[in-house]
GROMACS .gro file of C-alpha atoms in nm:
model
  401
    1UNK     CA    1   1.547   5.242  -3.718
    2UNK     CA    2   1.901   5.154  -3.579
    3UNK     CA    3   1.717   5.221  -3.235
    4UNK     CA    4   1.450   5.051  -3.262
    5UNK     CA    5   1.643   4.745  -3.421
    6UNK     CA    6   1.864   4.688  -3.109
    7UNK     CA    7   1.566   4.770  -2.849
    8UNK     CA    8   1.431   4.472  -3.029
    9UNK     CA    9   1.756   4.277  -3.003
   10UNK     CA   10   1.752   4.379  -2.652
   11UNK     CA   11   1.370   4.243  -2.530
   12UNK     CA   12   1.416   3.971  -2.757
   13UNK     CA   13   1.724   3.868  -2.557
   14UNK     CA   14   1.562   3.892  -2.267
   15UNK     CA   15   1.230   3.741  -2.325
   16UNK     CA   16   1.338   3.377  -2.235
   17UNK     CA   17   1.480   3.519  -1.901
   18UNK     CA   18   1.151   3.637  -1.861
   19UNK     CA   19   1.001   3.341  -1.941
   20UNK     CA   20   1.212   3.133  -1.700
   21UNK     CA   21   1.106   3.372  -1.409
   22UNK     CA   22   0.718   3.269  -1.440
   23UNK     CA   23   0.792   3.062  -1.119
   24UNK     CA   24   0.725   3.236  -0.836
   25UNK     CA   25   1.129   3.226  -0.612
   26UNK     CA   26   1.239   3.011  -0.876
   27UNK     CA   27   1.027   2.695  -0.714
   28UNK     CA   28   0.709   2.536  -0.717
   29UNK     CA   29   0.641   2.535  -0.334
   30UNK     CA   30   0.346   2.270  -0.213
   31UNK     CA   31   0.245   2.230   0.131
   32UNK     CA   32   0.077   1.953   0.276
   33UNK     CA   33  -0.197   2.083   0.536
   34UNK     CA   34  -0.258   1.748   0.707
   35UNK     CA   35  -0.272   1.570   1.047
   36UNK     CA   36   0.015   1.358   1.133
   37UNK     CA   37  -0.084   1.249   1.528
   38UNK     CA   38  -0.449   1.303   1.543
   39UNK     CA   39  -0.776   1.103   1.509
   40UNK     CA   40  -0.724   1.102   1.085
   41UNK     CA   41  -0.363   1.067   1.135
   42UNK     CA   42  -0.353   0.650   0.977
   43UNK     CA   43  -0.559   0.778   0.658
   44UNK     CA   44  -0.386   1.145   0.606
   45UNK     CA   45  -0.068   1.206   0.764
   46UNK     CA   46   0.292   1.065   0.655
   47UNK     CA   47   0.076   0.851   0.415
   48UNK     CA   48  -0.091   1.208   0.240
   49UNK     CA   49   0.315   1.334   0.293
   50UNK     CA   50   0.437   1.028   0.102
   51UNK     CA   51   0.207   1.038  -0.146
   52UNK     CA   52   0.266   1.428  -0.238
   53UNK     CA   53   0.653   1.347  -0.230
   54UNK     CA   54   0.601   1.014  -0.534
   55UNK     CA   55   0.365   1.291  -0.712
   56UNK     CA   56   0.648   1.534  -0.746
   57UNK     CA   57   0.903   1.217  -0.808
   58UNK     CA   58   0.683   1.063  -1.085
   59UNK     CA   59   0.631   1.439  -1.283
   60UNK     CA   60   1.016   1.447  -1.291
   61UNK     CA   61   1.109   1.613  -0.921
   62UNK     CA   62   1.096   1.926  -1.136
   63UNK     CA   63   0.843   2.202  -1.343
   64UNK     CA   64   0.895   2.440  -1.581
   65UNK     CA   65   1.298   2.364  -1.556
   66UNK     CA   66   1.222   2.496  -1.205
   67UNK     CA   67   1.258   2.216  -0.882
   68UNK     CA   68   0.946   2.170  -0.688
   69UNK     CA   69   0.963   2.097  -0.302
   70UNK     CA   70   0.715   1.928  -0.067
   71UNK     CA   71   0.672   2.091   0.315
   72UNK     CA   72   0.420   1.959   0.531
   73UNK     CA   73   0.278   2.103   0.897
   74UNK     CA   74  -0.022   1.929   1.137
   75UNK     CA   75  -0.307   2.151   1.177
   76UNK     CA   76  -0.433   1.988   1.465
   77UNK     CA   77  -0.768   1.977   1.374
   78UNK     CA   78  -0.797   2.381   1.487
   79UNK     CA   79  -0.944   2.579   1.248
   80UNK     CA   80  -0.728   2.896   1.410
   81UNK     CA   81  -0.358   2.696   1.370
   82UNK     CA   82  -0.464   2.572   1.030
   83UNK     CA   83  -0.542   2.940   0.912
   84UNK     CA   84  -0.245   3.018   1.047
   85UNK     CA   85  -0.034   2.813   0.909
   86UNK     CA   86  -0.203   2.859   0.557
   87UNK     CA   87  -0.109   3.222   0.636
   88UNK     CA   88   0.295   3.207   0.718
   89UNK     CA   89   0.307   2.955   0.426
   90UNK     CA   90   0.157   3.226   0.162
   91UNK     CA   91   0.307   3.553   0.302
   92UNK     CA   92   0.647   3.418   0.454
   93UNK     CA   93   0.724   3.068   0.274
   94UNK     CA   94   0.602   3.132  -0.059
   95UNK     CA   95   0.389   2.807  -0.051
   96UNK     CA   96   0.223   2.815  -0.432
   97UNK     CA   97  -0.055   2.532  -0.325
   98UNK     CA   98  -0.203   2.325  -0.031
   99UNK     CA   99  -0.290   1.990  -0.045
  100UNK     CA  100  -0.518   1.741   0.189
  101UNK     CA  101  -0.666   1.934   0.442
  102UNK     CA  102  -0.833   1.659   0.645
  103UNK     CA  103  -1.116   1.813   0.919
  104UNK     CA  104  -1.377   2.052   0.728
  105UNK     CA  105  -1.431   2.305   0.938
  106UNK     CA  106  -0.987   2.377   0.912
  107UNK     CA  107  -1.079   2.330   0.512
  108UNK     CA  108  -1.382   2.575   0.553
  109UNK     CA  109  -1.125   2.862   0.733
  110UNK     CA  110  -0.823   2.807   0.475
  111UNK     CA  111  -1.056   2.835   0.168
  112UNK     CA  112  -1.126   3.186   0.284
  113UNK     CA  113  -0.787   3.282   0.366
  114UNK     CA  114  -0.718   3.140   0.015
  115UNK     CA  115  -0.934   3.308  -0.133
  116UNK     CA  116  -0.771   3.654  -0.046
  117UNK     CA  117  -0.465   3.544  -0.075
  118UNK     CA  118  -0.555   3.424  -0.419
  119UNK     CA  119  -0.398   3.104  -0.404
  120UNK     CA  120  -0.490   2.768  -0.467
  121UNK     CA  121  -0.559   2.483  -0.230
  122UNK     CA  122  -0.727   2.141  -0.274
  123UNK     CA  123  -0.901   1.905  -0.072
  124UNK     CA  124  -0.847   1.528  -0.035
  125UNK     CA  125  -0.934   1.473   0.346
  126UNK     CA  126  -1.240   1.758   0.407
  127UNK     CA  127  -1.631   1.628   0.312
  128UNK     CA  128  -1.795   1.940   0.310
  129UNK     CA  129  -2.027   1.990   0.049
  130UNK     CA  130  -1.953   2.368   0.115
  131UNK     CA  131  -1.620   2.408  -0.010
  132UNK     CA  132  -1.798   2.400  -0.366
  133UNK     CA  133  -2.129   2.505  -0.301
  134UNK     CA  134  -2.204   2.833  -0.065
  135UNK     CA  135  -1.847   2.891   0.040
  136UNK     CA  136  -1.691   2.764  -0.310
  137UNK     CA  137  -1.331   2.955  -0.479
  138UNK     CA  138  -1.209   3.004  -0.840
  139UNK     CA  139  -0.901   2.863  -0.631
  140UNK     CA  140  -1.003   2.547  -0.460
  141UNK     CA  141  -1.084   2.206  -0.579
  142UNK     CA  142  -1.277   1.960  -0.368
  143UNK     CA  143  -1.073   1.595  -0.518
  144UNK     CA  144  -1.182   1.286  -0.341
  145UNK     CA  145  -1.508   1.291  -0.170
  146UNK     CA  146  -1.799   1.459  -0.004
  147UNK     CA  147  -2.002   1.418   0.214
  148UNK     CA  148  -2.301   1.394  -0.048
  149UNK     CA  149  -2.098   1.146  -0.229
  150UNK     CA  150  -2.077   0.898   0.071
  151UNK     CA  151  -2.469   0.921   0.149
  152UNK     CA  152  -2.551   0.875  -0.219
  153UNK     CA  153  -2.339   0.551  -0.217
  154UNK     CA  154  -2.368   0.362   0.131
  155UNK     CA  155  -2.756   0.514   0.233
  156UNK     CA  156  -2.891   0.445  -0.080
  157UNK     CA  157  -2.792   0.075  -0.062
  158UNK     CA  158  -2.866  -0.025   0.271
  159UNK     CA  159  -3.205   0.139   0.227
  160UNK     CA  160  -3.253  -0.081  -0.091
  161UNK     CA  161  -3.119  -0.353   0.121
  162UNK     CA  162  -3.419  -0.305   0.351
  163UNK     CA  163  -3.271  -0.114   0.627
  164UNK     CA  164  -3.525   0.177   0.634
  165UNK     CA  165  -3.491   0.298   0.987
  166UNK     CA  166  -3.216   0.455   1.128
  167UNK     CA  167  -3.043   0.624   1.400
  168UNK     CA  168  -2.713   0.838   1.307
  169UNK     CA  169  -2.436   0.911   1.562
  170UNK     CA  170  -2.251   1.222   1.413
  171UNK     CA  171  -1.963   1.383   1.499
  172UNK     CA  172  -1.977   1.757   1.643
  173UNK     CA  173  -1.807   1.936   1.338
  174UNK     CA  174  -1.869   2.063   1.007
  175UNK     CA  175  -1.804   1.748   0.812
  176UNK     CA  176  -2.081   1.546   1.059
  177UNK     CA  177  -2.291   1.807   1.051
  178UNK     CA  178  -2.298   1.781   0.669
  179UNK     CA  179  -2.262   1.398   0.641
  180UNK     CA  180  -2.608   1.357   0.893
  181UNK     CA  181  -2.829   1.632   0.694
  182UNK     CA  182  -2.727   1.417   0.351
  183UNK     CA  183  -2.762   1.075   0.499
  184UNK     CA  184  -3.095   1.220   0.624
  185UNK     CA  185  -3.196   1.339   0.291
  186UNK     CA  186  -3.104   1.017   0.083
  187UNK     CA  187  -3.285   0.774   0.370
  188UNK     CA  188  -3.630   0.991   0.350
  189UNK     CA  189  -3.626   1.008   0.001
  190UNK     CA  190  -3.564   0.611  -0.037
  191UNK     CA  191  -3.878   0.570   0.185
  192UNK     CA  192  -3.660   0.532   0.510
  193UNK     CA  193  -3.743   0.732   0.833
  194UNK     CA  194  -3.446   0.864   1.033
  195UNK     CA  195  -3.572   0.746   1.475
  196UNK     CA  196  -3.283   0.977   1.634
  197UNK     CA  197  -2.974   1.150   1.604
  198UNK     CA  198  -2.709   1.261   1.840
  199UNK     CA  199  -2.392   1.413   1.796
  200UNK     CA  200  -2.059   1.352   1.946
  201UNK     CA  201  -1.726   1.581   2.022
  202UNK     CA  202  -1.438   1.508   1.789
  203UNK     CA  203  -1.210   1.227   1.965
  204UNK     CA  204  -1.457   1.141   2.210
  205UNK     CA  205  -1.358   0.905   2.471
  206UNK     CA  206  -1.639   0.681   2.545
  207UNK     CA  207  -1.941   0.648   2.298
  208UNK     CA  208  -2.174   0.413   2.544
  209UNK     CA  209  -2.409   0.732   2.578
  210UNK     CA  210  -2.431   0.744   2.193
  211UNK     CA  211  -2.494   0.379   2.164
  212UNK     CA  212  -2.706   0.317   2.471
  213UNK     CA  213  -2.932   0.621   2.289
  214UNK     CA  214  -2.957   0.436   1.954
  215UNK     CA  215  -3.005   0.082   2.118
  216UNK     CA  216  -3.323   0.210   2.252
  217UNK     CA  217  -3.459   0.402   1.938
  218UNK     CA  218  -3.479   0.008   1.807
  219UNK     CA  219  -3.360   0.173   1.488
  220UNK     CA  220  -3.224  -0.139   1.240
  221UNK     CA  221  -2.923   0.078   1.128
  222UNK     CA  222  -2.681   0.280   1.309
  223UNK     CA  223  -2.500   0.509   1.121
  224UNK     CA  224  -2.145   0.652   1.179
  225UNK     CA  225  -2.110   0.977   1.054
  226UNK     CA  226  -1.779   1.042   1.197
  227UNK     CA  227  -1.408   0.950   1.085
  228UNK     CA  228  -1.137   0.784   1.177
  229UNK     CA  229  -1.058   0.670   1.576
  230UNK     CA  230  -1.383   0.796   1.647
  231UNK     CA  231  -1.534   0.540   1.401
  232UNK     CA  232  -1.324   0.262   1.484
  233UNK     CA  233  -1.402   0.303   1.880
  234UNK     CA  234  -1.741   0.367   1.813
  235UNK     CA  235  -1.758   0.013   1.618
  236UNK     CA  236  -1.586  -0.172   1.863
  237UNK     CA  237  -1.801   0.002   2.161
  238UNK     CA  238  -2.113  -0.131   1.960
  239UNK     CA  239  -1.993  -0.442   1.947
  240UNK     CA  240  -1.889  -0.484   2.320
  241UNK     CA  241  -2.268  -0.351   2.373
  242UNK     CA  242  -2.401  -0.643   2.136
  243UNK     CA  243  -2.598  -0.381   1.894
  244UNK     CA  244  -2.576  -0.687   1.608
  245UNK     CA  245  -2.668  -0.913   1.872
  246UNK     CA  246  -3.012  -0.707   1.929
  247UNK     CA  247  -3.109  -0.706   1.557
  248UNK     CA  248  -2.906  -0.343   1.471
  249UNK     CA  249  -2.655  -0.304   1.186
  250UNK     CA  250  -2.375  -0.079   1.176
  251UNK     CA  251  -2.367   0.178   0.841
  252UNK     CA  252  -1.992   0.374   0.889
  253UNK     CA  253  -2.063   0.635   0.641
  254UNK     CA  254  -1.676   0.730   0.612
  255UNK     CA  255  -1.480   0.450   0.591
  256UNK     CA  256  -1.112   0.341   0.530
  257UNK     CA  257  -0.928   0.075   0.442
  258UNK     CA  258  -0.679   0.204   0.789
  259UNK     CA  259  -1.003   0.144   1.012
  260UNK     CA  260  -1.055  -0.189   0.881
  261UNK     CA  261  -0.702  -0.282   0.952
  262UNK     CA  262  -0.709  -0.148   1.288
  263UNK     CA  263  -1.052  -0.317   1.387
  264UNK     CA  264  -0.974  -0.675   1.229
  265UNK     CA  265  -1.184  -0.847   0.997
  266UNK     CA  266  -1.416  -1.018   1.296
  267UNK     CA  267  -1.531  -0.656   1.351
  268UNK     CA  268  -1.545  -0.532   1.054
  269UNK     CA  269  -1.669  -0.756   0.837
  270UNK     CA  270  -2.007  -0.678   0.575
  271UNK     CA  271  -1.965  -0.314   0.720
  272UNK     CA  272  -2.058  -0.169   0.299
  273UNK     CA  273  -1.858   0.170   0.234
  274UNK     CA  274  -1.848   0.406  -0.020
  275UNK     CA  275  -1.471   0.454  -0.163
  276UNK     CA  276  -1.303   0.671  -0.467
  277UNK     CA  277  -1.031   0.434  -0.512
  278UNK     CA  278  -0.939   0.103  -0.366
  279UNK     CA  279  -0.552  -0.015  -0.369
  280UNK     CA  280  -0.620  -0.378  -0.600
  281UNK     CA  281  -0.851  -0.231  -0.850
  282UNK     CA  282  -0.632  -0.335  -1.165
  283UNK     CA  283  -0.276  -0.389  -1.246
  284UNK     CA  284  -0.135  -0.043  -1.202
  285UNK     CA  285  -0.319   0.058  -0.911
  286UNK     CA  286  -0.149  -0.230  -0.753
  287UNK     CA  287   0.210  -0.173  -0.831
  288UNK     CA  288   0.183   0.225  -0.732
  289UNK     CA  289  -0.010   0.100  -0.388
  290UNK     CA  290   0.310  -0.178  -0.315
  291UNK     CA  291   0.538   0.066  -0.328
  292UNK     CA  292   0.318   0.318  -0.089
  293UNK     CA  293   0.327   0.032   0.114
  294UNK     CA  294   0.719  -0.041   0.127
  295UNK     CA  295   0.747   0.317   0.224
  296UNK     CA  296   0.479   0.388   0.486
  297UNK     CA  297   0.361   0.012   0.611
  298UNK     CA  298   0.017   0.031   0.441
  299UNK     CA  299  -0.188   0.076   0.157
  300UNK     CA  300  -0.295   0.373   0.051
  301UNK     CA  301  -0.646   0.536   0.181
  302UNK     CA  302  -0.806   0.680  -0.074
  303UNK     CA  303  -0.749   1.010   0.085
  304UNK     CA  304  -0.382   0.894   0.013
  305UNK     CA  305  -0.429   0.833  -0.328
  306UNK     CA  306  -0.609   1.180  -0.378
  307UNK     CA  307  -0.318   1.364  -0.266
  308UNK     CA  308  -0.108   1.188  -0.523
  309UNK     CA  309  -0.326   1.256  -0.794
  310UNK     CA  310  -0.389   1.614  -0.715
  311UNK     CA  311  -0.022   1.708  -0.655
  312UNK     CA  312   0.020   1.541  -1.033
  313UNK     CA  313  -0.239   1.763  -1.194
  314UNK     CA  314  -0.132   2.063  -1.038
  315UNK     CA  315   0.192   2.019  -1.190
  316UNK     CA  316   0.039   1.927  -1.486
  317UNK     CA  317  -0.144   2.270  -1.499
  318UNK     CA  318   0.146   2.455  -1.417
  319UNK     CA  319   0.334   2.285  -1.704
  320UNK     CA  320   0.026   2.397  -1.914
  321UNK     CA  321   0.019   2.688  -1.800
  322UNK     CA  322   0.376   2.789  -1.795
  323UNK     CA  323   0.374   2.991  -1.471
  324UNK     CA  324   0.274   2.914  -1.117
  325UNK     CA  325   0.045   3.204  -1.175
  326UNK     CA  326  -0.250   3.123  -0.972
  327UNK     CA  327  -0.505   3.263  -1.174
  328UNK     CA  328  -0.361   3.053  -1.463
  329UNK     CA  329  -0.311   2.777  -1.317
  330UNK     CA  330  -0.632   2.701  -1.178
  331UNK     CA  331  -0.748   2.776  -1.540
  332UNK     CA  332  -0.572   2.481  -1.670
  333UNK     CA  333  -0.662   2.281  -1.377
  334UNK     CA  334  -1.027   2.335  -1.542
  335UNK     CA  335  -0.901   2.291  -1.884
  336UNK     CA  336  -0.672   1.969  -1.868
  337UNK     CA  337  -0.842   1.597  -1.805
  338UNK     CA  338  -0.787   1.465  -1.491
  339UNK     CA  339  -0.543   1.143  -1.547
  340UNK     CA  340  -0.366   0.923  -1.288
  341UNK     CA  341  -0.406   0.579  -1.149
  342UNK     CA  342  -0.685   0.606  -0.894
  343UNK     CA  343  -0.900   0.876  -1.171
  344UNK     CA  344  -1.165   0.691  -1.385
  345UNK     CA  345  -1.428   0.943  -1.568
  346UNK     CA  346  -1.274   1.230  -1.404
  347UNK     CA  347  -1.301   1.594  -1.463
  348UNK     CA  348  -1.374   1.963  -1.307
  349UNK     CA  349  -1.661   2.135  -1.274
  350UNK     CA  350  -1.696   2.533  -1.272
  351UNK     CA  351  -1.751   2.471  -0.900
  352UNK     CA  352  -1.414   2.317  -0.825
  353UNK     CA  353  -1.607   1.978  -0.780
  354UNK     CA  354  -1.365   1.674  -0.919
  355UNK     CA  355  -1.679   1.434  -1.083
  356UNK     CA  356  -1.520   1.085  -1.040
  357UNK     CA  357  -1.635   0.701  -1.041
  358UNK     CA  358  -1.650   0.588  -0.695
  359UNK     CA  359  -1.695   0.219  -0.590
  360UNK     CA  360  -1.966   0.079  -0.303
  361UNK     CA  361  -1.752  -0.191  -0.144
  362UNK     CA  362  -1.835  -0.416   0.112
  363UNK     CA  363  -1.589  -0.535   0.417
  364UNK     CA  364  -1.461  -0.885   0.337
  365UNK     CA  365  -1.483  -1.184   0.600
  366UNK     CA  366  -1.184  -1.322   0.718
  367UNK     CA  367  -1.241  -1.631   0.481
  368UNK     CA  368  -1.295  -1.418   0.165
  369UNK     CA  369  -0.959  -1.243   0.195
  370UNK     CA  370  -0.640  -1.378   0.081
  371UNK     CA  371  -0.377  -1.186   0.340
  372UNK     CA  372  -0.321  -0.851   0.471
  373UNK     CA  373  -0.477  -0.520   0.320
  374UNK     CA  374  -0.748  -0.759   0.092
  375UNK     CA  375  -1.030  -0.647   0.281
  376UNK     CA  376  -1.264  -0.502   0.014
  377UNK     CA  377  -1.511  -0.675  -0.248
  378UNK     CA  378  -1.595  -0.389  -0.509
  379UNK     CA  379  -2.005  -0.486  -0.520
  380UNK     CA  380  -2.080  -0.177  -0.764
  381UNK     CA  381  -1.918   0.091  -0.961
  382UNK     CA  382  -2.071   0.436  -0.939
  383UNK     CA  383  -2.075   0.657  -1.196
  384UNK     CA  384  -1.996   1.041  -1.144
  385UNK     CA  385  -2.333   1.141  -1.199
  386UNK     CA  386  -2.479   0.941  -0.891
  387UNK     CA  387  -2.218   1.147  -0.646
  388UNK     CA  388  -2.210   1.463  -0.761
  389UNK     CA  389  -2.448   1.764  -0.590
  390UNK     CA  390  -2.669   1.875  -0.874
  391UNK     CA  391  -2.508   2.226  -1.074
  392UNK     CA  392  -2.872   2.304  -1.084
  393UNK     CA  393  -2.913   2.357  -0.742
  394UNK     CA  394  -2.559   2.490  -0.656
  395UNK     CA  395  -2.552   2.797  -0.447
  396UNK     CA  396  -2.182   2.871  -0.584
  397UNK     CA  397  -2.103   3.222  -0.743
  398UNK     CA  398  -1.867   3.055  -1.031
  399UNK     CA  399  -2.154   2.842  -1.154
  400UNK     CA  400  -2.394   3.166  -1.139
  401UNK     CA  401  -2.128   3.306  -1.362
   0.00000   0.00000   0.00000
């Protein structure tokens, strides 16, 4: 009895060491997968850094009693260095999560490695439907958008708006690949006909080819399914070739609040988008997005705002869950509602899928908006159930299960 009263003393003694050392080297480690100097740079980058850093300051700087630290590394839009990276930070660094992940076919390469590696990542910058559907993982979360979100929002409307032919310029990757076969699907099924598609490399230089192509198709709208400088210089090639002039209307199917800024209102303007979050939506979405602004020199894309919000659940879950465990983590990820700022009707599905209202906006003209960064009129709010891929006709394991 004696023994067996001071073996208890003894695990009972040590049982809230134990519990302390649920965190994985004593830190929560999160990585920011991102690209800081390429073509997505203005609406991931130092912005999705930033963001990820006023997460982990607004849950406290620390989890669990345990600090959490922020790392960061460019992936150069190569699937290969983004794998590799992913790989160093789980077997060397002792990263517990990524975050962003801008360029889907990167996304598409660290989900597998994830996947082994049995850790979570989640996506605020990739559009592939994929990362929840064929190639989905009980450890990764698609946050923002996708690329069948976009298409349900902006194709639908300009179909409705009466432009039912179209000609899509996509870009040469994964997410463009996706984004045209959706846009495709929503246009046909509104009635519209798709006249021609081409596809461009990422970055690409000079996009006269592309336009001269759909000038002559006589399409009324020509869709962008690209992101970032390759929409901008796409939009401003179309207007130095007078496409509006000749009766055609630009659709960018990704677009950011960044592009608009960089192209000016005079080019921009009526361009209709499909957003999860816009910076002046209400009071607080304002005050967070001012001071984004005083620390990066712009208002948060909502690829910005998704990386704040994620980081913030993830802690959340890890609070829940009282390990960084990722097994048990991503099971309170599932469990917990989604709330921050930017998240309106938001939750997870088995698939990893965040559901979320998203907003159809439309470009403002230089006489609607009232100073810098007001460049949006919300026309409609969406509700999750218009932007989400149907559970019915997922392909993913965990919703077989």
């Amino acid at each position: 009895m004696r023994i067996g009263r001071i073996a208890g003393a003894v695990l009972g003694a040590l049982l809230p060491v134990a519990a302390a050392a649920q965190v994985s080297g004593d830190v929560v480690k999160l990585g920011v997968l991102t690209d800081m100097v390429g073509v997505t740079a203005d609406i991931t980058g130092r912005g999705s850094l930033a963001a990820a850093q006023m997460a982990v300051r607004d849950a406290g700087g620390s989890v669990l009693g345990k600090p959490v630290q922020v790392i960061s590394a460019d992936h150069q839009h190569r699937a290969d260095i983004g794998q590799s990276i992913a790989r160093r930070w789980f077997d060397v660094e002792g990263v517990d999560a990524i975050f962003d992940v801008p360029n889907s076919g990167v996304a598409l390469a660290v989900q597998s490695l994830a996947r082994e590696k049995q850790r979570i990542v989640v996506y605020s910058g990739a559009g592939t439907t994929a990362l929840t559907n064929e190639q989905c993982s009980p450890y990764g979360f698609h946050w923002t958008f996708d690329t069948f979100a976009l298409s349900r929002g902006t194709a639908a409307a300009v179909v409705a708006a009466g432009g039912d032919s179209w000609f899509i310029i996509a870009a040469d990757y994964a997410f463009g690949h996706q984004l045209q076969a959706d846009t495709t699907d929503v246009v046909t099924a509104a009635g519209g006909r798709i006249a021609g598609a081409i596809r461009h490399p990422l970055n690409a230089p000079d996009f006269s080819s592309y336009l001269l192509r759909a000038q002559s198709s006589r399409a009324k709208i020509v869709a962008l399914a690209n992101a970032g400088g390759d929409t901008t210089n796409a939009m401003k090639q179309a207007g130095e070739f007078g496409l509006a002039r000749g009766g055609q209307n630009l659709a960018a199917m990704l677009f950011f609040l960044q592009d608009v800024h960089a192209l000016g209102l005079p080019v921009a303007q009526g361009t209709y988008l499909t957003t999860a979050s816009y910076w002046a939506i209400n009071d607080a979405t304002r005050a967070w997005s001012r001071e984004f602004l005083a620390q990066t020199g712009m208002m948060p894309s909502m690829i910005h705002a998704g990386v704040y919000g994620s980081v913030r659940h993830y802690l959340k879950a890890v609070a829940r869950a009282g390990t960084d465990d990722a097994d048990k983590v991503a099971a309170a990820m599932r469990e917990i509602p989604i709330e921050d700022i930017f998240s309106q009707n938001a939750r997870i599905r088995p698939d990893g899928r965040v559901t979320r209202t998203m907003y159809l906006a439309r470009v403002k003209t230089p006489a609607e908006s009232k100073g810098p960064w007001d460049y949006f009129e919300i026309v409609r709010t969406i509700p999750p159930e218009e932007t989400v891929w149907p559970l019915s006709a997922s392909k993913c394991p965990l919703v077989a299960r």
